[in-house]
Amino acid sequence: MSNPGQGNPGMDPEIFEQFIDQLRRYVRERLIPAEEDVIANDAIPDDILAEMREMGLFGITIPEEFGGAGMNISQYIETVKQLAYAAPAYRSTMSINVGMTGSAIKNFGTAEQKAHWLPRIASGEIACFGLTEPGSGSDSAAMQTFAARDGNGYVLNGTKRYITNSPHAKIGLIMARTSKEALPKNAHVSCFIIDMDSPGISVGKPDKKMGQAGAHIADIIMEDVKIPGDALVGGEEGRGFQIAMQSLDNGRLSVAAMGVGMGRRILDTAIRYATERKAFGEPIANFQLIQAMLADSEAELYAAECMIADACARADRGEVILRKAAAAKLFATETCGRVADRCVQIYGGAGYLAEYPAERFFRDARILRIYEGTSQIMQLQIAKHLLREFEREGAVW
């Protein structure tokens, strides 16, 4: 399976650098000052969403002919990293459009599907990605959502759980069984692109979460939802798992970049506090055990950045990166968790109080080791592919 990034030069490098400079200023001058509002109201303000749409953030990887910026994977992931320096809700709102739903249609959709859906996604219509269910996440064989043939179309029934953006989504990418039997290579799973206002679709009340205020998840309930035959992505049954996994490669790199972006913000905050907070008559930044925590955080974030850059470069060259994406996601998100923990430790007692940012960072960072595949699933993916390569190629001593 080739990677869809193959042969994509992306946005002109000089224009991209200008865009990143603009985004970096926007994050610091606009998004970070608005974080208190986002947290207080558990929502991104409408005027900021409008600005994000105007900047083209919802279509950065969509080809230019469909209204996007045509970024390659490396550019997309750098954009995510810069955006993730601010509250995670900002990235969560746009990343499903460009990294999951948009990439699936761009890489696997028919010409008609691309022409119909990609301009809507690029314009900022919120999208969601429906894979996880109450009884299945990484276990596709346990998937219960079923798409039954109905003339030229299908009838969808089932429930999806923990679906980011579902309370606001206009577009849904839904994985469903098209065979009651669990077929080899997950060929019982197909992928459908649907309007979320279709009759029979309802969205549950947003779940209360540990952190990440302003980013919403909820159940999607589908009861006898009639969809046309051309809702089947690529026009072929049995490719849903392949589409989902390739989309998750991008999603995992996005979460890895989020871990680095958040980690940089957390480390910068810890450094600032360490230089301002005094104990025994001097800044605690002068104490070597504080410096050790700062140094370990820098070393791990730098390593994560290098892993992500390598995985992205490989993807843009057309390499299959499932194992690399899993490794980058595993390391970067675990790193972010450690950096957040050290930040609380550096703040001391103040780090446990809600009035200081360290406590929020700690809560916000925790989900990164769970979604788009838990750390344990990443370990299994990495090991499985290592063993497959060993069996295929034999030991090289």
XYZ file of C-alpha atoms in Angstrom:
397
model
C 0.000 0.000 0.000
C 1.510 3.284 -1.036
C 1.201 6.381 1.062
C -0.973 9.165 -0.370
C 1.707 11.721 0.436
C 3.825 10.307 -2.385
C 4.882 12.941 -4.869
C 3.184 15.789 -2.999
C 5.596 18.735 -2.833
C 3.100 20.632 -0.713
C 2.784 24.378 -0.370
C 5.613 26.547 -1.681
C 8.214 26.541 1.162
C 8.537 30.323 1.310
C 4.778 30.820 1.437
C 4.532 28.106 4.068
C 7.113 29.818 6.276
C 5.137 33.053 6.014
C 1.986 31.164 6.972
C 3.706 29.593 10.000
C 4.993 32.988 11.157
C 1.469 34.379 10.872
C 0.021 31.367 12.708
C 2.609 31.614 15.496
C 1.651 35.249 16.098
C -2.058 34.412 15.919
C -1.660 31.649 18.505
C 0.132 33.913 20.964
C -1.746 37.155 20.374
C -5.262 35.818 19.824
C -5.785 32.185 20.810
C -3.911 32.080 24.109
C -5.546 35.271 25.456
C -8.947 33.718 24.613
C -8.281 30.519 26.570
C -10.031 31.736 29.717
C -13.162 32.366 27.644
C -12.903 28.914 26.047
C -12.587 27.276 29.468
C -15.329 29.323 31.118
C -17.862 28.622 28.357
C -16.554 25.204 27.275
C -16.612 26.431 23.693
C -14.464 28.214 21.135
C -15.968 31.669 20.498
C -17.786 31.969 17.182
C -15.634 34.881 16.058
C -12.464 32.806 16.531
C -13.972 29.907 14.587
C -14.764 32.360 11.799
C -11.164 33.604 11.861
C -9.827 30.065 11.701
C -12.004 29.384 8.675
C -10.843 32.618 7.057
C -7.222 31.554 7.589
C -7.985 28.311 5.761
C -7.100 26.091 8.726
C -9.900 23.623 7.978
C -8.565 22.849 4.511
C -4.801 22.967 4.788
C -4.284 19.478 3.313
C -7.132 19.670 0.796
C -5.905 20.106 -2.813
C -6.091 23.642 -4.134
C -8.638 22.726 -6.806
C -11.085 21.928 -4.001
C -10.465 25.097 -2.016
C -7.615 23.982 0.210
C -3.945 24.870 0.631
C -2.505 21.572 -0.626
C -0.032 21.115 2.230
C 1.963 17.893 2.392
C 2.076 15.829 5.570
C 5.186 17.530 6.984
C 3.610 20.958 6.576
C 0.304 19.802 8.030
C 1.983 18.355 11.104
C 4.076 21.499 11.639
C 0.866 23.520 11.510
C -0.692 21.264 14.132
C 2.370 21.620 16.360
C 2.169 25.410 16.233
C -1.587 25.430 16.845
C -1.243 23.014 19.777
C 0.795 25.590 21.697
C -2.610 27.042 22.581
C -5.538 25.238 24.244
C -6.161 21.803 22.703
C -9.716 22.633 21.645
C -8.423 24.674 18.718
C -6.558 21.747 17.187
C -9.326 19.260 17.928
C -11.863 21.345 16.055
C -9.932 21.478 12.788
C -7.801 18.333 12.827
C -10.613 15.871 12.073
C -11.392 17.849 8.910
C -7.874 17.805 7.525
C -6.201 14.779 9.071
C -8.945 12.169 9.148
C -12.098 12.851 7.144
C -10.500 15.033 4.497
C -7.556 12.703 3.952
C -9.835 9.661 3.624
C -11.893 11.274 0.877
C -8.845 12.793 -0.831
C -6.995 9.480 -0.890
C -9.812 6.991 -1.416
C -12.874 8.869 -2.656
C -14.260 8.819 -6.168
C -13.933 11.905 -8.360
C -17.567 12.735 -7.614
C -17.066 12.365 -3.860
C -14.025 14.618 -3.919
C -15.844 17.284 -5.909
C -18.855 17.207 -3.575
C -17.297 16.839 -0.127
C -13.809 18.353 -0.176
C -14.915 21.957 -0.825
C -17.359 21.668 2.083
C -14.636 20.342 4.380
C -12.132 22.989 3.251
C -14.652 25.786 3.850
C -14.872 24.822 7.514
C -17.959 22.641 7.809
C -17.139 20.614 10.914
C -16.458 16.911 10.313
C -16.325 13.878 12.601
C -14.777 10.422 12.310
C -16.935 7.525 13.522
C -14.935 4.388 14.343
C -15.151 3.700 18.099
C -18.280 2.061 19.529
C -19.510 1.179 23.038
C -18.153 -2.348 22.603
C -15.326 -1.842 20.136
C -12.442 0.494 19.558
C -9.305 -1.078 18.242
C -11.152 -4.431 17.849
C -12.870 -4.089 14.476
C -14.254 -7.630 14.661
C -16.499 -6.463 17.504
C -17.977 -3.581 15.482
C -21.780 -3.615 15.613
C -22.790 -0.710 13.357
C -24.237 -2.325 10.241
C -24.924 -1.001 6.747
C -27.559 -3.187 5.111
C -28.107 -3.069 1.363
C -31.321 -1.291 0.438
C -31.845 -1.063 -3.304
C -29.119 1.185 -4.651
C -28.254 2.438 -1.183
C -27.833 1.344 2.425
C -29.569 1.536 5.785
C -27.304 2.331 8.744
C -27.959 1.193 12.293
C -25.616 1.460 15.260
C -23.954 3.695 17.836
C -20.564 5.383 17.787
C -18.960 6.545 21.025
C -16.458 9.246 22.092
C -16.725 10.933 18.700
C -14.867 14.245 18.633
C -16.788 17.194 17.137
C -20.000 15.155 16.779
C -22.187 17.753 18.573
C -21.306 20.323 15.869
C -20.498 18.140 12.865
C -22.172 18.602 9.512
C -20.215 15.783 7.860
C -19.537 12.296 9.189
C -17.134 9.578 8.085
C -18.684 6.391 9.455
C -17.215 2.889 9.598
C -19.804 0.106 9.429
C -20.008 -3.604 8.767
C -21.280 -4.686 5.370
C -20.949 -8.372 6.280
C -22.211 -10.107 9.412
C -19.182 -12.370 9.350
C -15.724 -11.196 10.444
C -13.845 -11.507 7.167
C -10.087 -11.862 6.622
C -8.111 -8.610 6.623
C -11.160 -6.848 8.100
C -12.973 -6.942 4.759
C -16.307 -6.831 6.634
C -15.765 -3.108 7.365
C -16.748 -0.405 4.876
C -16.535 3.381 4.992
C -19.370 5.843 4.374
C -19.480 9.636 4.104
C -22.772 11.126 5.246
C -24.609 14.330 6.035
C -25.029 14.473 9.796
C -28.487 16.025 9.413
C -29.787 12.888 7.674
C -33.067 11.562 9.166
C -32.421 8.936 11.809
C -29.154 10.411 13.098
C -29.098 11.802 16.615
C -26.192 12.977 18.744
C -26.062 12.431 22.475
C -25.322 15.001 25.133
C -21.635 15.993 25.167
C -19.690 13.942 27.691
C -18.128 15.607 30.708
C -14.370 15.205 30.552
C -11.259 15.467 32.702
C -9.822 18.250 30.551
C -9.655 19.793 27.085
C -12.437 22.312 27.643
C -14.041 23.526 24.436
C -13.439 20.222 22.616
C -16.590 18.119 22.615
C -17.228 14.396 22.283
C -20.547 12.573 22.202
C -22.321 9.457 20.958
C -23.747 9.246 17.449
C -26.900 7.124 17.284
C -28.055 5.877 13.865
C -31.529 4.381 13.559
C -32.585 3.230 10.092
C -30.565 5.956 8.409
C -31.059 5.692 4.661
C -28.021 6.741 2.649
C -27.401 6.607 -1.105
C -25.032 4.133 -2.695
C -22.610 6.904 -3.546
C -22.019 7.428 0.183
C -19.692 4.395 0.058
C -16.203 5.893 0.004
C -14.391 4.771 -3.131
C -17.474 2.907 -4.326
C -16.119 -0.394 -2.991
C -17.145 -2.406 0.066
C -14.589 -3.925 2.414
C -12.040 -1.092 2.369
C -13.193 0.657 5.531
C -10.505 -0.739 7.806
C -7.764 0.168 5.324
C -9.174 3.688 5.018
C -9.471 4.029 8.788
C -5.936 2.812 9.454
C -4.376 5.087 6.849
C -6.385 8.011 8.203
C -5.211 7.053 11.680
C -1.592 7.277 10.514
C -2.224 10.967 9.879
C -4.276 11.220 13.068
C -1.505 9.661 15.126
C 1.077 12.030 13.709
C -1.304 14.880 14.506
C -1.662 13.723 18.115
C 2.121 13.307 18.326
C 2.540 16.888 17.102
C -0.072 17.961 19.602
C 2.002 16.328 22.331
C 5.061 18.292 21.244
C 3.169 21.584 20.852
C 1.532 21.210 24.259
C 4.810 20.025 25.742
C 6.612 23.134 24.509
C 3.944 25.363 26.064
C 4.150 23.438 29.341
C 7.951 23.566 29.431
C 7.996 27.293 28.641
C 5.511 27.866 31.472
C 7.617 25.805 33.874
C 10.778 27.727 32.940
C 9.038 31.054 33.463
C 7.746 30.003 36.879
C 11.138 28.601 37.918
C 12.857 31.891 37.121
C 10.217 33.940 39.005
C 9.599 31.759 42.065
C 12.147 32.256 44.833
C 13.144 29.988 47.659
C 16.006 30.383 50.107
C 16.591 33.827 48.628
C 17.081 32.866 44.985
C 15.071 31.663 41.956
C 14.349 27.953 42.100
C 15.710 27.776 38.522
C 19.152 27.960 40.150
C 18.608 24.611 41.897
C 20.146 21.697 40.056
C 17.267 19.263 40.652
C 14.876 21.779 39.076
C 17.310 22.168 36.182
C 17.384 18.378 35.755
C 13.603 18.308 35.226
C 13.846 21.117 32.689
C 16.726 19.426 30.871
C 14.989 16.034 30.720
C 11.895 17.715 29.316
C 13.887 19.497 26.627
C 15.762 16.338 25.629
C 12.586 14.270 25.330
C 10.693 16.940 23.392
C 13.606 17.307 21.005
C 13.709 13.546 20.475
C 9.944 13.533 19.821
C 10.307 16.355 17.300
C 13.001 14.402 15.453
C 10.853 11.263 15.357
C 7.868 13.178 14.009
C 9.954 14.968 11.377
C 11.401 11.651 10.199
C 7.997 9.949 10.010
C 6.532 12.890 8.085
C 9.437 12.957 5.628
C 8.990 9.236 5.024
C 5.263 9.718 4.448
C 5.892 12.515 1.959
C 8.289 10.199 0.101
C 5.535 7.625 -0.186
C 6.729 5.140 2.409
C 4.329 3.097 4.521
C 4.685 4.632 7.978
C 2.279 2.699 10.200
C 5.045 1.536 12.553
C 6.841 4.901 12.503
C 3.617 6.817 13.141
C 2.779 4.514 16.042
C 6.265 4.944 17.523
C 6.149 8.733 17.187
C 2.687 8.891 18.726
C 3.701 6.609 21.598
C 6.880 8.512 22.441
C 5.566 12.063 21.943
C 2.410 11.593 24.015
C 4.186 9.779 26.835
C 6.751 12.588 26.765
C 4.029 15.228 27.046
C 2.621 13.430 30.079
C 6.015 13.410 31.766
C 6.616 17.086 30.984
C 3.199 17.978 32.417
C 3.969 15.996 35.557
C 7.325 17.747 35.974
C 5.629 21.122 35.506
C 3.289 20.374 38.429
C 6.308 19.299 40.479
C 8.198 22.494 39.670
C 5.193 24.556 40.728
C 5.057 22.598 43.973
C 1.880 23.118 45.975
C 0.736 25.777 43.517
C 0.786 23.174 40.772
C -2.123 21.395 42.424
C -4.311 24.505 42.424
C -6.745 25.271 39.631
C -5.754 28.939 39.594
C -2.379 28.016 38.093
C -1.959 26.608 34.563
C 0.097 23.547 35.590
C -3.016 21.786 36.889
C -4.897 22.345 33.610
C -1.936 21.225 31.532
C -1.755 17.992 33.536
C -5.431 17.223 32.873
C -5.325 18.269 29.219
C -2.302 16.113 28.462
C -3.731 12.885 29.853
C -5.993 12.060 26.899
C -3.110 12.082 24.416
C -2.042 8.616 25.583
C -5.534 7.278 24.899
C -7.092 8.586 21.712
C -6.111 7.605 18.171
C -4.946 4.383 19.821
C -3.783 3.946 23.400
C -0.103 3.675 24.249
C -0.641 -0.048 24.713
C -2.174 -0.411 21.237
C 0.788 1.541 19.841
C 3.138 -0.934 21.525
C 1.207 -3.845 20.014
C 1.254 -2.254 16.554
C 4.980 -1.631 16.717
C 5.766 -5.133 17.946
C 3.421 -6.806 15.454
C 5.056 -5.103 12.513
C 8.563 -5.753 13.813
C 7.767 -9.460 14.077
C 6.160 -9.529 10.636
C 9.234 -7.936 9.103
C 11.466 -10.437 10.917
C 9.442 -13.369 9.616
C 9.371 -11.957 6.092
C 13.000 -10.920 5.815
C 14.674 -13.195 8.331
C 17.278 -12.266 10.890
C 20.083 -9.997 9.733
C 23.085 -10.318 12.011
